[in-house]
PDB file of C-alpha atoms in Angstrom:
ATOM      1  CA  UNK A   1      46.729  19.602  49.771  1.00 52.00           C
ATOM      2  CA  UNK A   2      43.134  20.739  50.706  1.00 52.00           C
ATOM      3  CA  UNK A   3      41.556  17.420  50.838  1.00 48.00           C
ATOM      4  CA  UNK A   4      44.262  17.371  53.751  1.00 50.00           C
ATOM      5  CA  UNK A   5      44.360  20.870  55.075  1.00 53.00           C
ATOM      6  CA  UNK A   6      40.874  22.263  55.585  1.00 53.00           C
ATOM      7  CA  UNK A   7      41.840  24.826  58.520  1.00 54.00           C
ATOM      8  CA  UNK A   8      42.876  27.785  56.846  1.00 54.00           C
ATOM      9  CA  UNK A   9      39.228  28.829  57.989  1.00 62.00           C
ATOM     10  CA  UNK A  10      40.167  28.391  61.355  1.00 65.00           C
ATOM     11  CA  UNK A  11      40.551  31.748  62.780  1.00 73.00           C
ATOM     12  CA  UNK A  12      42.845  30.187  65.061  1.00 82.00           C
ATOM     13  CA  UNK A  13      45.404  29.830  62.021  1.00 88.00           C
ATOM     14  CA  UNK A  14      47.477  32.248  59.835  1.00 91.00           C
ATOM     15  CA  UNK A  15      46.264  32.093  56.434  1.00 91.00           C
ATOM     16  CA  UNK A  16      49.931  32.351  55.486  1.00 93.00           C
ATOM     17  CA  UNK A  17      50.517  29.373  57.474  1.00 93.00           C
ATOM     18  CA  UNK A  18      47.698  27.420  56.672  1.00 92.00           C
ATOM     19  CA  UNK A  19      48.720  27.831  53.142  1.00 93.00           C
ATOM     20  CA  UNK A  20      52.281  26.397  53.692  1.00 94.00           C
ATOM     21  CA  UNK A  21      50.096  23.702  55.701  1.00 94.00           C
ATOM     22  CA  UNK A  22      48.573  22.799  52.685  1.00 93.00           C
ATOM     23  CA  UNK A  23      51.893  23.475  50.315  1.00 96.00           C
ATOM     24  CA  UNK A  24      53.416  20.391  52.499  1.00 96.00           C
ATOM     25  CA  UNK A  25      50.402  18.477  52.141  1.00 96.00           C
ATOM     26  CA  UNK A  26      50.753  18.375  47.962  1.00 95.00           C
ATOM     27  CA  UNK A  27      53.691  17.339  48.305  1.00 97.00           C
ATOM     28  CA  UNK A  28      53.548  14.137  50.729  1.00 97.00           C
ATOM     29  CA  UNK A  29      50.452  13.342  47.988  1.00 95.00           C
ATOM     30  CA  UNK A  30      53.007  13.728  45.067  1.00 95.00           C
ATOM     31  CA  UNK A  31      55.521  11.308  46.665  1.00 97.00           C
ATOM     32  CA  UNK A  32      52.918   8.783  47.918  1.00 95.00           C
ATOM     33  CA  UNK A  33      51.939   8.764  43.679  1.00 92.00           C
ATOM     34  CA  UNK A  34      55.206   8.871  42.980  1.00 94.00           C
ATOM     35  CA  UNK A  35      56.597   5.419  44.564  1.00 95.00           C
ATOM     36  CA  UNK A  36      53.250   4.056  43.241  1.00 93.00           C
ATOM     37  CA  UNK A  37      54.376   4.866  39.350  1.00 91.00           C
ATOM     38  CA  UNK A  38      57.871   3.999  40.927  1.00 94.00           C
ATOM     39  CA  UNK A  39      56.954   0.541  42.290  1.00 94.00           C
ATOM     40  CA  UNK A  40      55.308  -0.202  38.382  1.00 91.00           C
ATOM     41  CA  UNK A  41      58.312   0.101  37.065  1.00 94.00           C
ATOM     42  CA  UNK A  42      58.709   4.107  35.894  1.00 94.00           C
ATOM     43  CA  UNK A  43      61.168   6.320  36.869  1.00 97.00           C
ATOM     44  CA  UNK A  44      59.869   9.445  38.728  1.00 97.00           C
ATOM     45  CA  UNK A  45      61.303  12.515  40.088  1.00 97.00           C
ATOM     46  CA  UNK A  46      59.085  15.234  42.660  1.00 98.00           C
ATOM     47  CA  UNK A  47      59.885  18.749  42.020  1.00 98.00           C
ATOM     48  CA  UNK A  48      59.054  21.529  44.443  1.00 98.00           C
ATOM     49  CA  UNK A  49      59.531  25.302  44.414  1.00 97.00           C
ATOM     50  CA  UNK A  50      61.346  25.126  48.268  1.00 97.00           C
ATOM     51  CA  UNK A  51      63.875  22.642  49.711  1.00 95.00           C
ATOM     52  CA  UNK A  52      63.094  19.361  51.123  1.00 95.00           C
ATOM     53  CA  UNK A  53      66.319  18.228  51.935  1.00 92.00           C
ATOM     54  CA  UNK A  54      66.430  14.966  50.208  1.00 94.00           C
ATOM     55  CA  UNK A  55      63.352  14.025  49.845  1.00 95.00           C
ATOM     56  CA  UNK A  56      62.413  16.334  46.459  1.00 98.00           C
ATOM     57  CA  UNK A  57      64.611  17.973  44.537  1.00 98.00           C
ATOM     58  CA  UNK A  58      64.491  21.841  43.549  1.00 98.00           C
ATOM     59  CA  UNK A  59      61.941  23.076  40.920  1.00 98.00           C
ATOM     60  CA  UNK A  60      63.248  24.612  37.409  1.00 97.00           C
ATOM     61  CA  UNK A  61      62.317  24.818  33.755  1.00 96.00           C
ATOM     62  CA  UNK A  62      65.925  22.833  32.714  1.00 97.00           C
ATOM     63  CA  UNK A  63      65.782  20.085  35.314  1.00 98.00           C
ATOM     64  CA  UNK A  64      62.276  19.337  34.604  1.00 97.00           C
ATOM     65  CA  UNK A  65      62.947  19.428  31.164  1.00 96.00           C
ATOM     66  CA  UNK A  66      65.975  16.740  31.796  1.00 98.00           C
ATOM     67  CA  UNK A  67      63.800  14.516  33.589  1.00 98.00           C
ATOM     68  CA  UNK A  68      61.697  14.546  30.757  1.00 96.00           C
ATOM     69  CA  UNK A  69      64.251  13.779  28.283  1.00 97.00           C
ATOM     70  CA  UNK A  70      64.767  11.154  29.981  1.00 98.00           C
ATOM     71  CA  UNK A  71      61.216   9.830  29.848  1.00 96.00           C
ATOM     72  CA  UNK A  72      60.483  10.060  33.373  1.00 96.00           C
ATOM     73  CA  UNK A  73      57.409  10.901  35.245  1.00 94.00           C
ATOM     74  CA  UNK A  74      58.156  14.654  36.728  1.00 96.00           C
ATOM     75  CA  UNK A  75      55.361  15.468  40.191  1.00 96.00           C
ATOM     76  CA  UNK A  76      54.915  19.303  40.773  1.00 97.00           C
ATOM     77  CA  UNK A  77      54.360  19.836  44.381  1.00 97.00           C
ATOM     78  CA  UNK A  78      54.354  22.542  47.264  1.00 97.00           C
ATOM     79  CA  UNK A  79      51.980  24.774  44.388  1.00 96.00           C
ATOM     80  CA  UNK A  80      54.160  27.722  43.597  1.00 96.00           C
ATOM     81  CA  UNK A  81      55.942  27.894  46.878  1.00 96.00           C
ATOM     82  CA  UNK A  82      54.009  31.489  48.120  1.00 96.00           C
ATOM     83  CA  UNK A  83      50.999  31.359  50.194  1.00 96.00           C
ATOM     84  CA  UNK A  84      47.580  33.346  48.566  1.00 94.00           C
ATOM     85  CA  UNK A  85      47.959  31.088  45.268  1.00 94.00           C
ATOM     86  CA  UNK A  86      46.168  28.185  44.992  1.00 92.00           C
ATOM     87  CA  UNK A  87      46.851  24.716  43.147  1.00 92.00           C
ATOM     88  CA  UNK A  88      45.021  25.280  40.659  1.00 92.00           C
ATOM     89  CA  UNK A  89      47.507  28.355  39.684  1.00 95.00           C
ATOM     90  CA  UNK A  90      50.608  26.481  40.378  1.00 96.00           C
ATOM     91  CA  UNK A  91      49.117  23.703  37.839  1.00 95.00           C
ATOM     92  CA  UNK A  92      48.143  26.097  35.203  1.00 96.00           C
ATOM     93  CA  UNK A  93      52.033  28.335  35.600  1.00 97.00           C
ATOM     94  CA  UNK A  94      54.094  24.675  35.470  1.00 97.00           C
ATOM     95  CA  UNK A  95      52.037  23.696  32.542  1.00 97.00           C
ATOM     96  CA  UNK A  96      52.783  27.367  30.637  1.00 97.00           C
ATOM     97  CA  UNK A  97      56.338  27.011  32.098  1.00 97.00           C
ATOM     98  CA  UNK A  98      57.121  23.759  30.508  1.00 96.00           C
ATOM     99  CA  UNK A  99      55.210  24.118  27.192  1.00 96.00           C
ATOM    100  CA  UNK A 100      52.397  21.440  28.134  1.00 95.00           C
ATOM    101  CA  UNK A 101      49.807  20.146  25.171  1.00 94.00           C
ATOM    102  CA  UNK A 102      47.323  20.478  27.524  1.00 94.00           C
ATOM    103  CA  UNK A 103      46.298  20.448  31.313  1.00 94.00           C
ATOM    104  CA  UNK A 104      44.397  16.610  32.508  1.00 92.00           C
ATOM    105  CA  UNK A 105      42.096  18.122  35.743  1.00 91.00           C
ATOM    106  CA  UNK A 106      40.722  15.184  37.755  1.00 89.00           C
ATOM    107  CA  UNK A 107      38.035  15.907  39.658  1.00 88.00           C
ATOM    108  CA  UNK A 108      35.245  14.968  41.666  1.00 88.00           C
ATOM    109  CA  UNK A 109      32.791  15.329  39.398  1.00 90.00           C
ATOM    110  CA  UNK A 110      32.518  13.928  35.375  1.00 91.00           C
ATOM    111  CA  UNK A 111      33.126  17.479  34.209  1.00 92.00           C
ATOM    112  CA  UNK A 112      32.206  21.258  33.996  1.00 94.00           C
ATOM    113  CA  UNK A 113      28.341  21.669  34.969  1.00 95.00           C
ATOM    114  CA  UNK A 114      26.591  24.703  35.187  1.00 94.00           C
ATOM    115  CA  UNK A 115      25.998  24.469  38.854  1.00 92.00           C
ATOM    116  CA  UNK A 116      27.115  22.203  41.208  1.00 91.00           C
ATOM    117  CA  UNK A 117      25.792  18.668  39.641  1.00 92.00           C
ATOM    118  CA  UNK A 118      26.251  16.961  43.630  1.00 92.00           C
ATOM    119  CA  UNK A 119      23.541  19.913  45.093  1.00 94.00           C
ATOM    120  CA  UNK A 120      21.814  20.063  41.228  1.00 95.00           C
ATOM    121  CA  UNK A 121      20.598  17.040  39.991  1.00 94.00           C
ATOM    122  CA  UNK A 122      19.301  19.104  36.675  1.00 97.00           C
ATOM    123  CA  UNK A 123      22.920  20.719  36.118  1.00 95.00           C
ATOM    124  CA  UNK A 124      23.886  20.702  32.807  1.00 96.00           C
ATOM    125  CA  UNK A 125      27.310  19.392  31.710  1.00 95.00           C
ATOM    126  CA  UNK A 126      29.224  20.659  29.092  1.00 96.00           C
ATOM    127  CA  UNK A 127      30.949  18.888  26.641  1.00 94.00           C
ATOM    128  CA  UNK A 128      33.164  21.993  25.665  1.00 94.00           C
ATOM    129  CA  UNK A 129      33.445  25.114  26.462  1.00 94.00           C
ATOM    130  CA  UNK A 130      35.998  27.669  26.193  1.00 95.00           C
ATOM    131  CA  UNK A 131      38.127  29.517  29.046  1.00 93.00           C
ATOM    132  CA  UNK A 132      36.196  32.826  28.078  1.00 93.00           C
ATOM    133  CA  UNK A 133      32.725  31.040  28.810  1.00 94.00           C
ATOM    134  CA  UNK A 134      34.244  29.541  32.111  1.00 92.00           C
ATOM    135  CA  UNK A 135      35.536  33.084  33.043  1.00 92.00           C
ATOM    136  CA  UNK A 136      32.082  34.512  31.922  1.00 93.00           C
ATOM    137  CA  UNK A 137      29.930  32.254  33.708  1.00 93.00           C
ATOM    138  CA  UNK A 138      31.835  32.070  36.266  1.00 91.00           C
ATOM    139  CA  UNK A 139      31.577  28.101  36.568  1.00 90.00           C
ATOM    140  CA  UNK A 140      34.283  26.641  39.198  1.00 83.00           C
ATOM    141  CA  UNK A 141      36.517  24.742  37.024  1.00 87.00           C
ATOM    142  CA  UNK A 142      40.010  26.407  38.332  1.00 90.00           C
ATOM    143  CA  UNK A 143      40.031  29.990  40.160  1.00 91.00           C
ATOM    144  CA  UNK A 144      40.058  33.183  38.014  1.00 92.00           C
ATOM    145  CA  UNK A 145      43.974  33.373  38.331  1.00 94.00           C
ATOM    146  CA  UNK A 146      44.524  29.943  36.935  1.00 93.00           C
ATOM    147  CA  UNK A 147      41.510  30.672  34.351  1.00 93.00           C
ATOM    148  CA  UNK A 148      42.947  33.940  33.017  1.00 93.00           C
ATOM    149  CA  UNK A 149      47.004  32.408  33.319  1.00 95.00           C
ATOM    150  CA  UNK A 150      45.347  29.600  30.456  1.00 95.00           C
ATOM    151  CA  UNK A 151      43.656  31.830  28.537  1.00 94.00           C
ATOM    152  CA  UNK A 152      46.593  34.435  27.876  1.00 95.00           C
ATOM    153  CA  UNK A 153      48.980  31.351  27.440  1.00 96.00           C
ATOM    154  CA  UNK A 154      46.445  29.411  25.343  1.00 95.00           C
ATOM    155  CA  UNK A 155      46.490  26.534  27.805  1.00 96.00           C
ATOM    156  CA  UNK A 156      43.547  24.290  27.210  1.00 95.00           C
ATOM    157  CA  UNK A 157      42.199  21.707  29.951  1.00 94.00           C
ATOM    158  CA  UNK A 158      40.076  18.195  30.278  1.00 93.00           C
ATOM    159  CA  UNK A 159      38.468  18.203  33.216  1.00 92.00           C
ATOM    160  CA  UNK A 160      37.292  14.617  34.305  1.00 92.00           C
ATOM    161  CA  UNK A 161      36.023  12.269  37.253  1.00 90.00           C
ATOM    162  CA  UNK A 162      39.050  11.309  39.288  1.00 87.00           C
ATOM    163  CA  UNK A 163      36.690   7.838  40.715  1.00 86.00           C
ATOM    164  CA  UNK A 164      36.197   6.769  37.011  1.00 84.00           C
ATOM    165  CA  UNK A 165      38.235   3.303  36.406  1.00 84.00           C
ATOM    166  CA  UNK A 166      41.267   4.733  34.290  1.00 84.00           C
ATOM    167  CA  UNK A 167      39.994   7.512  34.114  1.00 84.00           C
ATOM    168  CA  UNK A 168      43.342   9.462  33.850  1.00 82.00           C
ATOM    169  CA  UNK A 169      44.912   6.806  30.945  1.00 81.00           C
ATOM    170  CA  UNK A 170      41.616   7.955  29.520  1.00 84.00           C
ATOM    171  CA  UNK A 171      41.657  11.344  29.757  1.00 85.00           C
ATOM    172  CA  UNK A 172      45.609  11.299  28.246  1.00 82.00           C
ATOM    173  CA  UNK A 173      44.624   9.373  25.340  1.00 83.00           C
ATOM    174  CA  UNK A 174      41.931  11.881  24.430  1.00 84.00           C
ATOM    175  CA  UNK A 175      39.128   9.230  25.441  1.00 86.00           C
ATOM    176  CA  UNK A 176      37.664  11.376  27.915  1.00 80.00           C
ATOM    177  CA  UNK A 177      33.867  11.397  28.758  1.00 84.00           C
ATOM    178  CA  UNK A 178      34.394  14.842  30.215  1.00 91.00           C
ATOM    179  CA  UNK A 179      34.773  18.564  29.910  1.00 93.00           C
ATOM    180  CA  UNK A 180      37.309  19.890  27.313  1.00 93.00           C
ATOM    181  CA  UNK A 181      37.862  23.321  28.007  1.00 94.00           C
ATOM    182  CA  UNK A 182      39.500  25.534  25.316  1.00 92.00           C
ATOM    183  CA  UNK A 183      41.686  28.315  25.062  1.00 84.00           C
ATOM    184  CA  UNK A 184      39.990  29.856  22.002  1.00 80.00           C
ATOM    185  CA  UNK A 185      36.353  30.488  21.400  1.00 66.00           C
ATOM    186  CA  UNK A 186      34.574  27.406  20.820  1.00 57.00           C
TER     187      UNK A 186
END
């Protein structure tokens, strides 16, 4: 939703507003993806933590859990419905939630640098690290919320370069050129 929603800065906005803003915006993202895995042939189902009428249905452990015993593909949107948590939260509490191997983070960059590689052209990327040494460093992988929610839940995460050609087929099959971040002490 913030590659949408950039005016929660605007002091012209309500930050609990611009936060639902951006809430709305994940989830017209997640059904655009959606009828694209739909329209190959897989069945799909978005899941949101407020009512959309039709258009979504209702977010819970058991219905997610359905759709995935039924081999479908199963979109989080609308983060975790309340405004002053961010995606990256919402990702790392649905993963916990519904006992995930692991979290895939596409990004815009390859992986976890130690300064911003797109401003640093002598960052250095990591090829693991664990959530303790993101915490520690404080390197911008997911915010400290998310960070410390994965590390308590021993939730690890590949972070990777959304632009990459498969990159995400890649990155699920363990093929990854990028980051792997883990829960324990590497």
């Amino acid at each position: 939703g913030g590659n949408f929603w950039r005016g929660r800065s605007s002091k012209n906005i309500d930050r609990t507003k611009a936060d639902q803003i951006g809430m709305l915006a994940t989830v017209m993202n997640c059904i655009y993806v959606s009828e694209i895995f739909r329209s190959q042939g897989m069945m799909t189902s978005v899941l949101t933590p407020f009512e959309c009428g039709d258009i979504t249905k209702l977010y819970s452990k058991d219905r997610s859990n359905k759709y995935f015993s039924r081999n479908m593909v199963v979109f989080f949107a609308g983060g975790t419905g309340h405004p002053y948590f961010s995606t990256d939260t919402a990702t790392v509490l649905r993963a916990v939630e519904i006992d995930a191997d692991e979290i895939l983070l596409a990004k815009a960059v390859d992986g976890v640098y130690d300064k911003d590689p797109r401003d640093n052209p002598d960052a250095r990327k990591f090829d693991r690290l664990s959530i303790q040494e993101v915490i520690d460093r404080k390197l911008q992988v997911v915010d400290m919320t998310a960070s410390i929610l994965a590390m308590e839940n021993k939730m690890p995460m590949v972070v990777f370069a959304l632009q990459e050609k498969d990159s995400i087929i890649h990155a699920a099959h363990g093929e990854t050129s990028g980051t792997v971040v883990t829960a324990d002490a590497t």
